[in-house]
Tab-separated table of C-alpha atoms in Angstrom:
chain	number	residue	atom	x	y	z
A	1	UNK	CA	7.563	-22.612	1.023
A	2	UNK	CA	4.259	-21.754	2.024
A	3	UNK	CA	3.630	-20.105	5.247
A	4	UNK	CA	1.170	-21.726	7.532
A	5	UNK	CA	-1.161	-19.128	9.423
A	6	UNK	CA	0.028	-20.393	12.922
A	7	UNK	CA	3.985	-19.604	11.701
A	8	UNK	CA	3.326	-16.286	10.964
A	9	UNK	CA	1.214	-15.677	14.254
A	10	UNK	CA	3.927	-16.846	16.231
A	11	UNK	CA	6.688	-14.865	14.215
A	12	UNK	CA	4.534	-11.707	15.043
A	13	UNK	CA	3.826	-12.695	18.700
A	14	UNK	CA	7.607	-12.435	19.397
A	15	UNK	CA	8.851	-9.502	16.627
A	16	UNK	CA	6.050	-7.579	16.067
A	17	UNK	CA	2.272	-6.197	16.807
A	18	UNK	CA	-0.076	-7.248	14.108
A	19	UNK	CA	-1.744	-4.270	12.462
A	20	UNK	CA	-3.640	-5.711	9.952
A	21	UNK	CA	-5.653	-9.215	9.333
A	22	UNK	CA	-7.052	-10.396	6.442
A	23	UNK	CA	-8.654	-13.443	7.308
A	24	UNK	CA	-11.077	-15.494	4.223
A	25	UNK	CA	-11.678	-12.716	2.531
A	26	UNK	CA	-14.280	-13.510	-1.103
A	27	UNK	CA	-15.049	-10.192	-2.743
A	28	UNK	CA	-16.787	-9.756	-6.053
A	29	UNK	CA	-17.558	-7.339	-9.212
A	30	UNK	CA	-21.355	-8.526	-9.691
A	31	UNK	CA	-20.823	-12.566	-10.006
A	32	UNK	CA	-17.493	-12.372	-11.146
A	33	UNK	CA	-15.893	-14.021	-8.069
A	34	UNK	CA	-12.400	-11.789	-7.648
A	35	UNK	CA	-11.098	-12.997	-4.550
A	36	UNK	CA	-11.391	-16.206	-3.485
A	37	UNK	CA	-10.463	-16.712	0.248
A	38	UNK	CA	-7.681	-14.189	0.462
A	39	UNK	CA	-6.009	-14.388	3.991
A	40	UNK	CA	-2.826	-12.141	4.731
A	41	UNK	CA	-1.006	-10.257	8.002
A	42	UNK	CA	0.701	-7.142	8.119
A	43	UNK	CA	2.947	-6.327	11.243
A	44	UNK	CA	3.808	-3.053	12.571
A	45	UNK	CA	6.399	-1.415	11.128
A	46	UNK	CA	6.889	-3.676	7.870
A	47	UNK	CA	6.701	-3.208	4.049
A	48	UNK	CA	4.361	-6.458	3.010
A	49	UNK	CA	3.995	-6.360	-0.913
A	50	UNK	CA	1.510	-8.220	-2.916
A	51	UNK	CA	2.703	-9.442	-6.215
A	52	UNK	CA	0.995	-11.081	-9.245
A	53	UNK	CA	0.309	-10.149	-12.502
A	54	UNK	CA	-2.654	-8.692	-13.908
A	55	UNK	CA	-6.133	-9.599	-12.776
A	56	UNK	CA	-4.951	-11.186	-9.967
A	57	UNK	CA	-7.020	-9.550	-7.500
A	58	UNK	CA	-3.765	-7.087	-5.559
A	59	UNK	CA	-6.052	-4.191	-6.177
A	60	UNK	CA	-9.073	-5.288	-5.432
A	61	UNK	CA	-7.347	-6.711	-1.884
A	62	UNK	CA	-6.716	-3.086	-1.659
A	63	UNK	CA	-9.551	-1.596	-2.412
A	64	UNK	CA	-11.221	-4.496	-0.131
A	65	UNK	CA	-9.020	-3.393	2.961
A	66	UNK	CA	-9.826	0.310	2.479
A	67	UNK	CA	-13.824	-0.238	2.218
A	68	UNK	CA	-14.494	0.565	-1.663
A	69	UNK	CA	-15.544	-2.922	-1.911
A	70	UNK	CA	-17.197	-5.024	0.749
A	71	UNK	CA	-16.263	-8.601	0.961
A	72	UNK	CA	-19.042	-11.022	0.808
A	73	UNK	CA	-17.295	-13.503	2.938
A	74	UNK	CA	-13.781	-13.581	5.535
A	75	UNK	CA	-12.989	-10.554	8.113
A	76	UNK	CA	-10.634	-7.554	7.960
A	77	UNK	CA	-8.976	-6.544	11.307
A	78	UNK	CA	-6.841	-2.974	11.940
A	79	UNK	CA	-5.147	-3.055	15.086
A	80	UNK	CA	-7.451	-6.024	16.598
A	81	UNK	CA	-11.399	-4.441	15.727
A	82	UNK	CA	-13.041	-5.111	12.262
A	83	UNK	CA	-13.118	-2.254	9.840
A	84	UNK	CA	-14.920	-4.430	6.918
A	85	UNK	CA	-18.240	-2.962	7.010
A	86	UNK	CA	-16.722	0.540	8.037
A	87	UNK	CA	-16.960	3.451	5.466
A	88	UNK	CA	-13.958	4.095	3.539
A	89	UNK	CA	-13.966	7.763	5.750
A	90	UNK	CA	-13.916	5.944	8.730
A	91	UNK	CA	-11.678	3.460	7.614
A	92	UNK	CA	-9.162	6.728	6.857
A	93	UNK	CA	-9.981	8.142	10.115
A	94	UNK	CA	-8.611	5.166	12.181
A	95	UNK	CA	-5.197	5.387	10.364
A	96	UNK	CA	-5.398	3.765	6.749
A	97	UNK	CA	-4.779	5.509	3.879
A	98	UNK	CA	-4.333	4.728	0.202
A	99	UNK	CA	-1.833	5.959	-3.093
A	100	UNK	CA	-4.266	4.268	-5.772
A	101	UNK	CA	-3.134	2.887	-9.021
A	102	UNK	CA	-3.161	5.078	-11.415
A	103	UNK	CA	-2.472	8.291	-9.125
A	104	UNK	CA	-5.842	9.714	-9.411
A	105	UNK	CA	-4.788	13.146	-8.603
A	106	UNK	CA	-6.797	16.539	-8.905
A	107	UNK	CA	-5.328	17.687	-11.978
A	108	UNK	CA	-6.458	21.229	-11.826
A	109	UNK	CA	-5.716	21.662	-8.677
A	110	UNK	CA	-2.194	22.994	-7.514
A	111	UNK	CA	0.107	20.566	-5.479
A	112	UNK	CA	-0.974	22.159	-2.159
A	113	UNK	CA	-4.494	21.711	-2.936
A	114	UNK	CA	-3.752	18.234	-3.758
A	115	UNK	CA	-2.255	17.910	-0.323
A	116	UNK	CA	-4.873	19.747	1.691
A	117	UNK	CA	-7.392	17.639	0.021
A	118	UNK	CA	-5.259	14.738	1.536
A	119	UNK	CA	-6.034	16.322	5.209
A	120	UNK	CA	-9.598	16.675	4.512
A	121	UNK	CA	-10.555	14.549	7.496
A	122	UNK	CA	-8.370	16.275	9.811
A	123	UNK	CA	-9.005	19.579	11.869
A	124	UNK	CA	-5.502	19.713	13.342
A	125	UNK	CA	-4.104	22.631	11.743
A	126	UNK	CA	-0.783	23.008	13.425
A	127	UNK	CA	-0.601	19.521	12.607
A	128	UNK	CA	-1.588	19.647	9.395
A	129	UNK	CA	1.006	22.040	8.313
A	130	UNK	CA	3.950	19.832	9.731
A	131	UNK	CA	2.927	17.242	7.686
A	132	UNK	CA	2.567	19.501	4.618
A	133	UNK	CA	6.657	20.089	5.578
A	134	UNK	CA	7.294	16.438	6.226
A	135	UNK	CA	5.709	15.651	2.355
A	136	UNK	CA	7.931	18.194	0.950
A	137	UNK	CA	11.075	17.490	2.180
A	138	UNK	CA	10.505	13.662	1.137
A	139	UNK	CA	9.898	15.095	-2.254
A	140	UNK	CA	11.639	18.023	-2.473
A	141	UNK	CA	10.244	18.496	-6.479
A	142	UNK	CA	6.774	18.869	-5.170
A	143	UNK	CA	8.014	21.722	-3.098
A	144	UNK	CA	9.414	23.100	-6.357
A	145	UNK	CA	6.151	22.821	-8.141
A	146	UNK	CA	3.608	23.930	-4.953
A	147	UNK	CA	1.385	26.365	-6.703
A	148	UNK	CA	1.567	24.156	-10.053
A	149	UNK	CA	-1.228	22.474	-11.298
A	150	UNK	CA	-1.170	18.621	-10.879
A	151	UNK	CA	-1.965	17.785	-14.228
A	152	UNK	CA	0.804	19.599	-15.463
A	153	UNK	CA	3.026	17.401	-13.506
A	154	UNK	CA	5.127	14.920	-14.933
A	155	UNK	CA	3.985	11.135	-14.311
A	156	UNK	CA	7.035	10.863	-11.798
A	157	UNK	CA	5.557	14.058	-9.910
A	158	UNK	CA	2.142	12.726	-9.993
A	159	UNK	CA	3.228	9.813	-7.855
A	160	UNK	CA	5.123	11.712	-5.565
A	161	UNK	CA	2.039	13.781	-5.722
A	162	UNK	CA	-0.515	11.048	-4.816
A	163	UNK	CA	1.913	9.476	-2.037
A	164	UNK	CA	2.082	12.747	-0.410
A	165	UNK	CA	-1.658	13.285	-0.831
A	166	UNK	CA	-1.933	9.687	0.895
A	167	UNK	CA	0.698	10.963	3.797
A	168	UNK	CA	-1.098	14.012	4.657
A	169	UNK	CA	-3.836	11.644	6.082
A	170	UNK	CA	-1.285	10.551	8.583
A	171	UNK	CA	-1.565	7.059	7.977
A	172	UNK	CA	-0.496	4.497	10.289
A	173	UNK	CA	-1.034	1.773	7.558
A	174	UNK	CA	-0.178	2.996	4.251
A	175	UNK	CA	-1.237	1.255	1.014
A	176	UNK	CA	0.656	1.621	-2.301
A	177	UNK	CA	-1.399	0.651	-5.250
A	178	UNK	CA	1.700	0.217	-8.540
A	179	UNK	CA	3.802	2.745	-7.337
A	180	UNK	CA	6.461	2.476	-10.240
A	181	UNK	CA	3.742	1.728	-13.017
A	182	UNK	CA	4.571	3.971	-16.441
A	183	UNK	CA	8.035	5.742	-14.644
A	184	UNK	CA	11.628	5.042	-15.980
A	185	UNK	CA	14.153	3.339	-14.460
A	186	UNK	CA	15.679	5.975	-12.477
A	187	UNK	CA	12.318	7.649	-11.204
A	188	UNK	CA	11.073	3.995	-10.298
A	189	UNK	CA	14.966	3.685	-7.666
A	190	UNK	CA	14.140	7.172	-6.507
A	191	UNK	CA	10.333	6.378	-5.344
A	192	UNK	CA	11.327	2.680	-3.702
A	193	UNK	CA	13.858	4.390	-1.977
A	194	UNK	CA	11.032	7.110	-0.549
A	195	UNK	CA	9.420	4.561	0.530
A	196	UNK	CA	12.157	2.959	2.357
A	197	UNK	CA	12.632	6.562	4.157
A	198	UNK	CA	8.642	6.422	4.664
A	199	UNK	CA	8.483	3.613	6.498
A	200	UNK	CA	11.554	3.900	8.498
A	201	UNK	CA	10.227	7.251	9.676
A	202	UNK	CA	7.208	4.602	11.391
A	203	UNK	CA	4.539	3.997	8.642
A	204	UNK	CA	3.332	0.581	7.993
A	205	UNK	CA	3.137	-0.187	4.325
A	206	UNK	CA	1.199	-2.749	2.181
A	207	UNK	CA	2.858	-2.531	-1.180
A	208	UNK	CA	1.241	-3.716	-4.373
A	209	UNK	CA	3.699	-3.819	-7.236
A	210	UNK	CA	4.118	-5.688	-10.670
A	211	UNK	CA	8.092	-5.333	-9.990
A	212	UNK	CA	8.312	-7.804	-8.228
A	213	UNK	CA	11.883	-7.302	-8.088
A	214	UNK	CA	12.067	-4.295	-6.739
A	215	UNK	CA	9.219	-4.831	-4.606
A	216	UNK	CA	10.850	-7.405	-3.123
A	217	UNK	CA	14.141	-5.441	-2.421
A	218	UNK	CA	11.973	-2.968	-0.508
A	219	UNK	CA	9.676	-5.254	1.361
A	220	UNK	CA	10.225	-7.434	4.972
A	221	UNK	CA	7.793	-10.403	3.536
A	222	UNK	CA	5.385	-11.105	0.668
A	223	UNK	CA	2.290	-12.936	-0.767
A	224	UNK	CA	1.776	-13.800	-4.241
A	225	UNK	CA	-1.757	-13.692	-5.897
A	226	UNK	CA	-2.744	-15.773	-8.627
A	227	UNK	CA	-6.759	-15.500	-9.944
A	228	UNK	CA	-7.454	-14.344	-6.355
A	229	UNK	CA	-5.855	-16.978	-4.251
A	230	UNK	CA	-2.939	-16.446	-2.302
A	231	UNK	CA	-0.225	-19.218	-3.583
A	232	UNK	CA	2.928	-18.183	-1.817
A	233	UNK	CA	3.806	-16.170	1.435
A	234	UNK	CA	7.621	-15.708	2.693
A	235	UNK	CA	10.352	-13.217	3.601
A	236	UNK	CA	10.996	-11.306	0.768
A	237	UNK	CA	14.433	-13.498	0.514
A	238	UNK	CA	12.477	-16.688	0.920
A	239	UNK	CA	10.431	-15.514	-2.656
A	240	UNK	CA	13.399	-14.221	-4.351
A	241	UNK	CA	14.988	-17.386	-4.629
A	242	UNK	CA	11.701	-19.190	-4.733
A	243	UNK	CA	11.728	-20.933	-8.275
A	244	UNK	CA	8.160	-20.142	-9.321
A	245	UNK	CA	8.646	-16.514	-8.403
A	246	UNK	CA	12.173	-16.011	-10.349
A	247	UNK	CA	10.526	-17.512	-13.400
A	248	UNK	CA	7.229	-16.349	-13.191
A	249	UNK	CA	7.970	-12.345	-11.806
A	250	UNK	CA	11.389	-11.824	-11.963
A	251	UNK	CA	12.404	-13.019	-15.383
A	252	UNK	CA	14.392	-15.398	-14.453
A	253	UNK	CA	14.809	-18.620	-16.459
């Protein structure tokens, strides 16, 4: 079931250009060792999600990837040069961009400050403004709510909200940190279907979600993380009928 490295090399070689490598990768909080030798690819134009359950190092690969924390050990690749001992700035400037967990928005700021705050590496203004456009007719409630104040938003809008914030970067790899975490049902269908929309419209995405079911509905292929490791890698068909992952993630007994 597991992918070997050489597999998915090849698959990419004749489907797809790889955007992002993870190769090795040990990062750590102090001497608390949180990943241990993660290795993962992302292709060009797929959803890849990370699934695992808590403490299992998917936001720390994130926050790895996007230069918050520096690995001690292992390389990170975007688009063939490393970026692992870039600045998370740089890092945003070559084309990654992150939704974290937790949303993290400006809460009193309105929802266009929110956005511009997004763009704050940019100096394209006519550009700037057509993504502003682009963000609002993905979520047409933020549109609603433009002059509102983000912490006034509900915890649906605030996702939308720090998605958008994320877009207005204009990512070529786009990393969702628990997209659907504390939304009902129906708000959690309406953002994996925006994100379906996102990366149809061209954005890469690296997906890191604790529904694994619907992350795995959404995505092209997946990983699973257990206490750092990477245990499992697949289509996302291969995992949903993997028997670990339908006990273990999708409830399944």
């Amino acid at each position: 079931m597991r992918e070997s490295r050489r597999e998915v090399q090849r698959h990419y070689r004749y489907r797809a250009q790889i955007m992002l490598e993870v190769t090795d990768v040990h990062t750590y909080y102090g001497n608390i060792h949180a990943l241990k030798g993660v290795s993962l690819l992302v292709g060009q134009g797929e959803i890849v999600t990370l699934i695992g359950s808590n403490g299992a190092g998917k936001t720390t690969t994130l926050r790895t990837i996007q230069g918050l924390l520096r690995p001690r050990q292992g390389t990170i690749l975007y688009e063939g040069k490393p970026v692992d001992s870039l600045s998370t700035e740089a890092i945003v400037r070559l084309g990654i961009s992150q939704s974290p967990e937790g949303r993290l928005i400006f809460p009193r700021m309105t929802v266009r400050e929110n956005l511009e705050m997004g763009a704050f590496s940019r100096r394209d203004s006519l550009g700037i403004k057509s993504d502003t456009e682009r963000v609002l007719n993905l979520f047409p409630r933020l549109r609603e709510r433009i002059n509102q104040k983000g912490g006034t938003l509900s915890g649906g809008e605030q996702q939308m909200l720090a998605i958008g914030r994320a877009m207005m970067a204009r990512p070529r790899l786009l990393l969702l940190d628990e997209p659907s975490m504390g939304l009902a049902p129906m708000l959690v269908t309406q953002i994996f279907s925006i994100i379906r929309d996102i990366n149809t419209q061209g954005t890469t995405i690296l997906l890191v979600e604790q529904n694994a079911r619907m992350a795995l509905t959404v995505a092209h292929r997946g990983y699973v993380l257990q206490t750092g490791q990477i245990v499992l890698a697949g289509t996302a068909t291969a995992l949903q009928s993997n028997e670990m992952v339908r006990k273990a993630y999708l409830g399944e007994i």
